[in-house]
Coordinates of C-alpha atoms and ligand atoms in Angstrom, one line a residue:
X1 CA 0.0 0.0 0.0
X2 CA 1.5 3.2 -1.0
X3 CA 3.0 5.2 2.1
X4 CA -0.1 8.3 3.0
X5 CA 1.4 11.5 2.5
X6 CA -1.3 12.9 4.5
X7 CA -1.1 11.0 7.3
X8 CA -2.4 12.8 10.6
X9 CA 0.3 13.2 13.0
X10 CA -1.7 12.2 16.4
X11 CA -0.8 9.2 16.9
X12 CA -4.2 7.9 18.0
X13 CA -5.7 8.2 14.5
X14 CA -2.7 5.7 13.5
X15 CA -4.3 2.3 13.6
X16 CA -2.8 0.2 16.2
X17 CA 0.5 -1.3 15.2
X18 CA 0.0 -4.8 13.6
X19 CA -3.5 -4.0 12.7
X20 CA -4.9 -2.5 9.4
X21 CA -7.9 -1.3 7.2
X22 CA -8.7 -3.0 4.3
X23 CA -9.8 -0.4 1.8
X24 CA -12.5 -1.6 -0.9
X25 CA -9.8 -2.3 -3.6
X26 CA -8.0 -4.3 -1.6
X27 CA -11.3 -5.8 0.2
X28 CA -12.3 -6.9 -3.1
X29 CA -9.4 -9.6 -2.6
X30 CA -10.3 -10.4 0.4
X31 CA -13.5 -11.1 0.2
X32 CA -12.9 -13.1 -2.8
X33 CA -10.6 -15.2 -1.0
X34 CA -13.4 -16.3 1.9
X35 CA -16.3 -16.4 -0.5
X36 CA -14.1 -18.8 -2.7
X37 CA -13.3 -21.0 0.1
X38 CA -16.9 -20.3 1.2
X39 CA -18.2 -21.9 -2.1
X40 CA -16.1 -25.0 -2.2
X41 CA -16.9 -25.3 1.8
X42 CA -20.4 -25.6 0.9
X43 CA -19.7 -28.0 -2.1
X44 CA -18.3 -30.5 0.5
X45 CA -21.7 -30.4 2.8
X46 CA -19.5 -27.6 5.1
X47 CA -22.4 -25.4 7.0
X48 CA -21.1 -22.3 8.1
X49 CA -20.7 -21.2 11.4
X50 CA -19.8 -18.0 13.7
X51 CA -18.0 -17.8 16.9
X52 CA -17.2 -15.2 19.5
X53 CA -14.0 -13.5 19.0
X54 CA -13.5 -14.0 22.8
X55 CA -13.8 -16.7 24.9
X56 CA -12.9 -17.4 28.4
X57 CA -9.0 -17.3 28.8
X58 CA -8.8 -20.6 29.9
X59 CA -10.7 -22.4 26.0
X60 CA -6.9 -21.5 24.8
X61 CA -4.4 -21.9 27.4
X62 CA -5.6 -25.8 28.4
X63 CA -6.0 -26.4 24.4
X64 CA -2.6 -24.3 23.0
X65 CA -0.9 -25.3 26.0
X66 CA 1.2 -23.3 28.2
X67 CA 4.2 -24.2 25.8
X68 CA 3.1 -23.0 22.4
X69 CA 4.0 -19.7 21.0
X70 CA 0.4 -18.1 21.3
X71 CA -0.4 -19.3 24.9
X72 CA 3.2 -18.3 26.2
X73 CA 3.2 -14.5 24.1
X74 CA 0.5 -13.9 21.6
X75 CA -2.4 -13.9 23.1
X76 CA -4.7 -10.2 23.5
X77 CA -6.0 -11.2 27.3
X78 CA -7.8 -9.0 29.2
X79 CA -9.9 -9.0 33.2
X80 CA -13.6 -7.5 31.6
X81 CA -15.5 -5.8 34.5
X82 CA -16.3 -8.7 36.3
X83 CA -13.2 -9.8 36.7
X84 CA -13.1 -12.6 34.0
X85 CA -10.2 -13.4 32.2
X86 CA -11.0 -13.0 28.6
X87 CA -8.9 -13.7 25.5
X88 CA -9.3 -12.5 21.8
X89 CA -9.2 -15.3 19.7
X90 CA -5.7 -16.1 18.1
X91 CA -7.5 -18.9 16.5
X92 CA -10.9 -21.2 15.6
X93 CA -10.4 -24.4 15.9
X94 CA -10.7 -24.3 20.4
X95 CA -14.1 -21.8 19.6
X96 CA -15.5 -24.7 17.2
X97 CA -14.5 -27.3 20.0
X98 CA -16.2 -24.7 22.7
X99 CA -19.2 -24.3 20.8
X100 CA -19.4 -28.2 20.1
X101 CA -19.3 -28.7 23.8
X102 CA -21.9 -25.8 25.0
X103 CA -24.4 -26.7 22.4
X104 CA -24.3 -30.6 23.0
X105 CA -23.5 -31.5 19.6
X106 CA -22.5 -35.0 20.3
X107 CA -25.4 -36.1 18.1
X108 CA -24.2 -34.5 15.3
X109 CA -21.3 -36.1 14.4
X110 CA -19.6 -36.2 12.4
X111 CA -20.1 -32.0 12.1
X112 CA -18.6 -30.6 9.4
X113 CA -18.2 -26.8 9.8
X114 CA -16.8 -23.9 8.1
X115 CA -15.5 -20.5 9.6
X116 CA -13.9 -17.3 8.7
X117 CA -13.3 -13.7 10.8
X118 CA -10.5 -11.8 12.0
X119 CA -8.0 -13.5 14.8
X120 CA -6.1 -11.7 17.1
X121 CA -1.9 -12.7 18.1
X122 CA 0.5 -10.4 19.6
X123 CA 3.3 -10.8 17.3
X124 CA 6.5 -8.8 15.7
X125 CA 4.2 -7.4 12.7
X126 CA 6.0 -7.6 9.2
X127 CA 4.6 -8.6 5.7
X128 CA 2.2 -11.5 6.0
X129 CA 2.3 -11.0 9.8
X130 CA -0.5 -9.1 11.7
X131 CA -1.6 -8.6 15.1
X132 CA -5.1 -8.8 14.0
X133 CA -5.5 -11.1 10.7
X134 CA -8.1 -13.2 9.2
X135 CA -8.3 -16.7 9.0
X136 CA -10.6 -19.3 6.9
X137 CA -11.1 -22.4 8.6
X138 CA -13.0 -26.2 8.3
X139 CA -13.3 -28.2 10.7
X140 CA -14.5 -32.2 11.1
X141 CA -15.5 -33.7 14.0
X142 CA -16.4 -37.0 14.5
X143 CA -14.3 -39.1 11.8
X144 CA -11.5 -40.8 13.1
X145 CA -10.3 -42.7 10.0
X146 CA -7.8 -41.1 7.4
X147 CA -10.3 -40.7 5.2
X148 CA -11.6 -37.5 6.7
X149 CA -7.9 -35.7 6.2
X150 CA -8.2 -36.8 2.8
X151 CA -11.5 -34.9 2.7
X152 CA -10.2 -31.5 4.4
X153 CA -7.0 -31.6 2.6
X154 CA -8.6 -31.9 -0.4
X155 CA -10.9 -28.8 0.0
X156 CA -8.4 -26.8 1.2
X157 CA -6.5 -28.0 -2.4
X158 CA -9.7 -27.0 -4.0
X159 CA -9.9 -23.5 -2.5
X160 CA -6.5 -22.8 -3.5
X161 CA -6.9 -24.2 -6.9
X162 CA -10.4 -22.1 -7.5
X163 CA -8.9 -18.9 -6.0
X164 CA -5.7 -20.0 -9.3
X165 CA -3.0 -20.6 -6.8
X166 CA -2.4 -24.3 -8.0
X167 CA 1.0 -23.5 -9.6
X168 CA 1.9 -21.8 -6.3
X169 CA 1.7 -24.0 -3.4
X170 CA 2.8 -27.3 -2.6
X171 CA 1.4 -29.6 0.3
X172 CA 3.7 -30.6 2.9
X173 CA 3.2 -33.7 4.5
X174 CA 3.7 -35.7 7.8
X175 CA 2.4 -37.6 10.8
X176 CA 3.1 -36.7 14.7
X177 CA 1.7 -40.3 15.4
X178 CA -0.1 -41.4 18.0
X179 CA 0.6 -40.8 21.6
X180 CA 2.9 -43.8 22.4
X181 CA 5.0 -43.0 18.9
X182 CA 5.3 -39.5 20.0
X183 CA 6.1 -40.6 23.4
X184 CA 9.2 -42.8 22.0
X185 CA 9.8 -40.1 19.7
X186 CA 9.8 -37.3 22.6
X187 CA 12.7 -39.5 24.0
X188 CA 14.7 -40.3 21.4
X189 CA 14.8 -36.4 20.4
X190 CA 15.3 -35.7 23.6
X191 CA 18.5 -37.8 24.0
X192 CA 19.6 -35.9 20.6
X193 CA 19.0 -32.3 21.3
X194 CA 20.3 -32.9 25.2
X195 CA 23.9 -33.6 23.6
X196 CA 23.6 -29.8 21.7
X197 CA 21.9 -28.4 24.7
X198 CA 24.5 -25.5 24.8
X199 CA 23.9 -24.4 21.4
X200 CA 20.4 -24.3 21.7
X201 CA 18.5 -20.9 21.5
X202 CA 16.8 -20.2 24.7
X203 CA 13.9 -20.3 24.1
X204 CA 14.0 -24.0 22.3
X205 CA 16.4 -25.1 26.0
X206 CA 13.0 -24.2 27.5
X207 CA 11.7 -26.9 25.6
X208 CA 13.0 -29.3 25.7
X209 CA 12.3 -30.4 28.5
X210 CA 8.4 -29.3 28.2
X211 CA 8.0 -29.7 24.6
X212 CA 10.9 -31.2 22.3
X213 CA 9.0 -31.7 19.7
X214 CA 7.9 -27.3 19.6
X215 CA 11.5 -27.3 19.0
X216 CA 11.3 -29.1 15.3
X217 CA 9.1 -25.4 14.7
X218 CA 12.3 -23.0 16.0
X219 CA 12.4 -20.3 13.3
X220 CA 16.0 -19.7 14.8
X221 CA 18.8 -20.8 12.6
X222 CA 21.2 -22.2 15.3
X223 CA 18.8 -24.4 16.2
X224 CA 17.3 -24.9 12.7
X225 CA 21.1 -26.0 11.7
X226 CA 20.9 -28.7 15.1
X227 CA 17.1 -29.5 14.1
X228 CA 18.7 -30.6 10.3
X229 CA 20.6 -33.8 11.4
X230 CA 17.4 -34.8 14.4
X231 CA 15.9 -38.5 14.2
X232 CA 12.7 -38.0 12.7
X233 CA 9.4 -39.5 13.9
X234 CA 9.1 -42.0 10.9
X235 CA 11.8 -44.2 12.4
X236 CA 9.7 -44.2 16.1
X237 CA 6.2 -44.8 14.3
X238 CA 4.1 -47.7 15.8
X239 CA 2.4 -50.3 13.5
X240 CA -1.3 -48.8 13.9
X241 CA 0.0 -44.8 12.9
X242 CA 2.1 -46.1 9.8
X243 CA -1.0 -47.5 9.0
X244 CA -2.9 -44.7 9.7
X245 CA -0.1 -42.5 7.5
X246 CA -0.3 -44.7 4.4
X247 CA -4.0 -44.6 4.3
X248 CA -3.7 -40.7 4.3
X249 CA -1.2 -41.4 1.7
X250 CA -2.7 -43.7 -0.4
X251 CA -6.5 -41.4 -0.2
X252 CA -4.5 -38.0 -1.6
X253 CA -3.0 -40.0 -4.7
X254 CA -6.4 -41.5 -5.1
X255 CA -8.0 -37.9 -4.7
X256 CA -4.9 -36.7 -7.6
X257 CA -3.6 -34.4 -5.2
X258 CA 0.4 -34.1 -4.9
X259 CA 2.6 -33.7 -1.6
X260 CA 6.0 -33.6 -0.7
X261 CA 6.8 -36.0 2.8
X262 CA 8.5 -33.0 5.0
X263 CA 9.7 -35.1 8.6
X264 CA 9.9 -32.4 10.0
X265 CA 7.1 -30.5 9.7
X266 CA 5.3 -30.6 13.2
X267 CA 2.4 -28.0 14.2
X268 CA 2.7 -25.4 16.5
X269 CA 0.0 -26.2 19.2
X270 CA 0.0 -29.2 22.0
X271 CA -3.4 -30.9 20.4
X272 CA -2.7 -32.5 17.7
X273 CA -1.5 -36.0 16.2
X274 CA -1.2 -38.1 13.3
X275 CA -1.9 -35.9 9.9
X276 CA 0.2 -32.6 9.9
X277 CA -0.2 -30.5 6.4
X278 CA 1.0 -27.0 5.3
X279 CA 0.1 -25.6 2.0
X280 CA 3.3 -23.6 1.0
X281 CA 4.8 -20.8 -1.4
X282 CA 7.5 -19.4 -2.2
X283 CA 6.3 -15.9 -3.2
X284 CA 5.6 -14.7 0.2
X285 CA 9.5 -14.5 1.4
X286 CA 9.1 -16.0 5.2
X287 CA 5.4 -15.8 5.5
X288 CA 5.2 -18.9 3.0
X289 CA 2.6 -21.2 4.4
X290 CA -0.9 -20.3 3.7
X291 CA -2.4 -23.0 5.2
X292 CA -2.3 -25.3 7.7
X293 CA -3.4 -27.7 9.7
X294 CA -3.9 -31.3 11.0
X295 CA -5.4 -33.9 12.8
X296 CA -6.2 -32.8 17.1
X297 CA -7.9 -36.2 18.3
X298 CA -7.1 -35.2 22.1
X299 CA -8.7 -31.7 21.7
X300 CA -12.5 -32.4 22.8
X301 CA -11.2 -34.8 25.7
X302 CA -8.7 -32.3 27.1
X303 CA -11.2 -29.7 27.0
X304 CA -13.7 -32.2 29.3
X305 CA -16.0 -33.8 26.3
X306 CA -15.9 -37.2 25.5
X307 CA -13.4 -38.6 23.1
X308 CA -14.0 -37.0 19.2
X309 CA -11.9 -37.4 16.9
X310 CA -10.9 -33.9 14.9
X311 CA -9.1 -32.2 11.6
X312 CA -9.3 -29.2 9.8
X313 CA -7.4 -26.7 8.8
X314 CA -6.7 -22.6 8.9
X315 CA -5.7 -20.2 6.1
X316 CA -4.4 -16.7 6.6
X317 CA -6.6 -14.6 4.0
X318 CA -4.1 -11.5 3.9
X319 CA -1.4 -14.0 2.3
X320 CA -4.0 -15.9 0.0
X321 CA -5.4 -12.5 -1.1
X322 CA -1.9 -11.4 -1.6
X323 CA -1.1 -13.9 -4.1
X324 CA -4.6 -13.9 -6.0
X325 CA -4.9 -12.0 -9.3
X326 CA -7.1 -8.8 -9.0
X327 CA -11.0 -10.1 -9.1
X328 CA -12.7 -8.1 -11.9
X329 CA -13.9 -4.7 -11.5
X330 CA -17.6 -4.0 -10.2
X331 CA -19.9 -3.5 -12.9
X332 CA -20.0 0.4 -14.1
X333 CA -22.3 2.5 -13.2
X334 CA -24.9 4.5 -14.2
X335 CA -24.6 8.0 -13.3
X336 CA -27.6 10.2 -13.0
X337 CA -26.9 13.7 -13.7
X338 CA -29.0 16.7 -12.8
X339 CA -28.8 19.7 -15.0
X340 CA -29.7 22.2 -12.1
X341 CA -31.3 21.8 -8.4
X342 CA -34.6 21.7 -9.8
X343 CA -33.9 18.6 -10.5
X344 CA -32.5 17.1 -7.8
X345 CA -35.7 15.8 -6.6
X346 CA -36.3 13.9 -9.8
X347 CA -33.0 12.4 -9.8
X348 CA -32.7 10.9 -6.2
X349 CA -36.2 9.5 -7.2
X350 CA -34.7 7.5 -10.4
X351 CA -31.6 6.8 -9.0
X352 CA -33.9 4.7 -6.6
X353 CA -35.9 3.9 -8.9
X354 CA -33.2 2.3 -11.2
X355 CA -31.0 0.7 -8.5
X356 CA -34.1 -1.2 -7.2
X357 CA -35.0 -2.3 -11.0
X358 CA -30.8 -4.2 -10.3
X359 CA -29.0 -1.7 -11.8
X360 CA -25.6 0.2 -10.3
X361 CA -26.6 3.5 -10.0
X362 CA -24.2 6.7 -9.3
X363 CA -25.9 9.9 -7.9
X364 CA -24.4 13.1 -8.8
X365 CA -24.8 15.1 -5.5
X366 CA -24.2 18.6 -6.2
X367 CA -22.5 21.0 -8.4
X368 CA -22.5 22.6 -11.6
X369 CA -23.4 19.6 -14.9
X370 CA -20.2 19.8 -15.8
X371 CA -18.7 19.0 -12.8
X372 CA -21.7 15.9 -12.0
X373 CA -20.5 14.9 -15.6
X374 CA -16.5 14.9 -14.8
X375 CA -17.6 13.1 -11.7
X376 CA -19.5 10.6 -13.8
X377 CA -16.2 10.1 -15.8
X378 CA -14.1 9.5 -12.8
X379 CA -16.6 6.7 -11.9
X380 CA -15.6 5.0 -15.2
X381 CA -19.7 5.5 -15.7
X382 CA -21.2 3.8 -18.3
X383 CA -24.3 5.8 -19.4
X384 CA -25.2 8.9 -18.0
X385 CA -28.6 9.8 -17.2
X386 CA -29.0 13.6 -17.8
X387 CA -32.0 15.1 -16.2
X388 CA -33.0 18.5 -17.9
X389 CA -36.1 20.6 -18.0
X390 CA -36.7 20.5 -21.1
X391 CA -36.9 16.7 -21.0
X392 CA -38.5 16.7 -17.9
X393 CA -41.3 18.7 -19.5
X394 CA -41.8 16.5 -22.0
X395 CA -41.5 13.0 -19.3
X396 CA -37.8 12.1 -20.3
X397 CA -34.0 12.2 -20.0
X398 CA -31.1 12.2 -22.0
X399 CA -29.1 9.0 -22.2
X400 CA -25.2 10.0 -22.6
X401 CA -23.5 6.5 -23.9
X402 CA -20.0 7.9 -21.9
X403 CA -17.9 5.5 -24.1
X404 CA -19.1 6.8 -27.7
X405 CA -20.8 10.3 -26.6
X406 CA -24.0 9.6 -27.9
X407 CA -27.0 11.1 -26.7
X408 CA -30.8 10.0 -26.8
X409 CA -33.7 11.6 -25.7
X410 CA -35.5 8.5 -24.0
X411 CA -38.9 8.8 -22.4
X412 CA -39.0 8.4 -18.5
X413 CA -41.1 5.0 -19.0
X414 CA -38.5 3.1 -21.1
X415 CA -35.6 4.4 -19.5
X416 CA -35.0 0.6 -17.7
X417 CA -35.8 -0.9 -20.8
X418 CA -33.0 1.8 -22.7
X419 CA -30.2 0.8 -19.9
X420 CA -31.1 -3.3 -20.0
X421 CA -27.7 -3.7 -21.9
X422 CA -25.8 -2.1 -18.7
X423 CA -27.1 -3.9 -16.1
Ligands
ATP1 P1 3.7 -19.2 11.8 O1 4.6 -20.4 11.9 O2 3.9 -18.5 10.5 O3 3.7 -18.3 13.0 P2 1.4 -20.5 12.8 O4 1.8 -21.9 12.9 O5 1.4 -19.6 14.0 O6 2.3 -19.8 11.6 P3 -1.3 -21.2 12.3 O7 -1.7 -21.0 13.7 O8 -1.2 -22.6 11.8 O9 0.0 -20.4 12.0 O10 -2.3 -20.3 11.4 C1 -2.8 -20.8 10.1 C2 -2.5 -19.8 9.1 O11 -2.9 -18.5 9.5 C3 -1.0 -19.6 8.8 O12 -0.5 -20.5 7.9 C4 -1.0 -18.2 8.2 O13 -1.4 -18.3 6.8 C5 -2.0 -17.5 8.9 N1 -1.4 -16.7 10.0 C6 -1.0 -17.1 11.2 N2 -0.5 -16.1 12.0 C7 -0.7 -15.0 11.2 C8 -0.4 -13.6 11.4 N3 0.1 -13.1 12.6 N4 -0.7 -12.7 10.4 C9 -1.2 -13.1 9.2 N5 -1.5 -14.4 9.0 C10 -1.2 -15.3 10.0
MG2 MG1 2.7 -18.2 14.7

């Protein structure tokens, strides 16, 4: 976005850092981007949902765990008057499993949801990094076999694909296991990174101990340099979550959708296990994965439900709709021109009168003609509707045709039937 010259100097009329307006030409983007994934959503029996954008503190610090980067320093938490502890939302997936809990959904299953609205982290901002962002997201409850990752990897393929990003991203691919391969895993890495304690970032040292496996994430490149010669969780994968991994395996080729294996791609937050995907690009320098996500089976117990089986995924819309090709233009307008206030009376009434009949209709407020008319130019108007006493005398208007310059006197009763061609 080009850098406002006329940018007030209070500082409270700068947004807050990290957060931004979306203008309407860039909002066009955006909303192309969740409407897309809306749309293919919907295709795969997806019903839409909304959540709160806050919850109780404590729906994301037992999910995320006390360990993961947005429990330990992203989150917006604040005491409301009464004294709760209240969060912003950094993400969906703990809402969905909230609302799944509150509203007794348990006979629903499997539920099959869709989501989209702005999340909150408290973050170093830079490109493709916001303290308040938006975020689609799917979510499926209820199916424990591989099958169902198939299913929300392949509509999150599909999104990207409708929104033309095929050629952009790859899928990166990889199972955490189940709970007694990750616990032999935990140890073998452990034993590993315990030998390069020393050369550790701090941060990952308070890992290890906690949560090795976080450390696979480090974005440091001391560690990421120790991280490159690690034992990988293939080699401490039981017989059931191989299994498990070569079903998912064998369901994408069936569904034609590519993936490169990436050991060590592990997600960011305590809950989940078996299937862990990212959607990646190059084009975004290091703000390349626009999507992600995996399967969370512990997530409804942990939170004091009974056993369900979860996966789903989260985009971030300002990257997708950074990488999407410029939706096409709104459909000119119409632009209805009063020759003098007299008029103004009749031309609010058919600017009504025509937006209400479907078409888009541009008022010229105030001014002298030829000002409503440069006006109607700026608007990249199609037709003008010219509203002069003369014609009004006589029950009609003259039709500019902005592109060629033509004018028609047409009477006020055909004037819809006159503009069909611009609607
Ligand atoms: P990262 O490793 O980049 O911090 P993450 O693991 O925290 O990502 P997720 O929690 O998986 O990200 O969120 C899913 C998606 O949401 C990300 O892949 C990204 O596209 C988007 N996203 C996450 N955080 C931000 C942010 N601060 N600003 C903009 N988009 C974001
Ligand atoms: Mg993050």
């Amino acid at each position: 976005m080009p850098k406002n010259e006329n940018a007030p100097k209070n500082p409270a009329l700068k947004p807050v850092r990290g957060t931004h307006d979306i203008l309407p030409a860039d909002y066009r983007r955006h909303r192309m981007v969740v409407e897309t994934a809306r749309r293919v959503a919907a295709q795969y029996g997806y019903g839409e949902m909304s959540m709160p954008i806050f919850e109780f503190t404590e729906v994301f610090q037992r999910t995320l765990g006390d360990t993961s980067d947005i429990v330990s320093k992203e989150m917006y938490t604040f005491a409301d008057r009464s004294g709760d502890s209240l969060t912003l939302r950094p993400e969906a997936t703990a809402g969905v499993a909230r609302a799944f809990l509150s509203n007794g959904l348990i006979q629903e299953l499997p539920l099959k949801v869709f989501c989209q609205g702005p999340m909150f982290r408290y973050e170093r901002p830079q490109k493709g990094r916001l303290r308040q962002f938006h975020q689609i997201d799917v979510e499926l409850l209820g199916v424990a076999e591989a099958l169902g990752d198939v299913e929300i990897i392949a509509l999150g393929a599909d999104a990207l694909n409708a929104l033309g990003l095929k050629d952009k991203v790859t899928l990166e691919l990889n199972t955490l296991g189940d709970l007694e391969s990750r616990l032999a895993y935990r140890s073998t890495l452990v034993d590993y990174l315990s030998g390069h304690a020393t050369k550790l970032s701090s941060d990952s040292r308070a890992r290890l101990e906690r949560n090795p496996l976080r450390i696979l994430d480090s974005k440091n490149e001391g560690d990421r340099a120790i991280i490159a010669d690690a034992p990988l969780i293939s080699d401490s994968l039981n017989f059931s979550s191989r299994r498990i991994f070569e079903d998912l395996c064998a369901g994408l080729t069936t569904a034609g959708i590519s993936y490169r294996l990436n050991p060590r791609l592990v997600r960011g937050l305590d809950y989940y296990c078996h299937a862990a995907f990212e959607f990646t690009t190059e084009a975004l320098g290091a703000q390349g994965t626009v999507l992600a996500g995996g399967r969370y089976d512990g997530l409804i117990a942990q939170m004091g439900g009974q056993p369900t089986p979860g996966t789903g995924w989260a985009a971030g819309v300002e990257r997708l709709a950074m990488l999407i090709e410029a939706p096409s233009e709104a459909p000119r307008p119409i632009a209805v021109v009063p020759v003098g206030e007299d008029q103004d009376a009749q031309a609010l009434a058919i600017t009504l009168r025509l937006r209400r009949a479907g078409f888009t209709v541009e008022l010229g407020y105030s001014g002298k003609v030829k000002k409503r008319m440069k006006r109607a130019n700026k608007l990249n108007a199609c037709a003008a509707v010219v509203l002069g006493s003369e014609e009004a005398a006589r029950q009609a208007v003259m039709v500019r045709n902005m592109d060629t310059g033509e004018e028609a006197e047409v009477s006020l009763e055909s004037l819809e039937a006159h503009l069909a061609c611009h609607r």
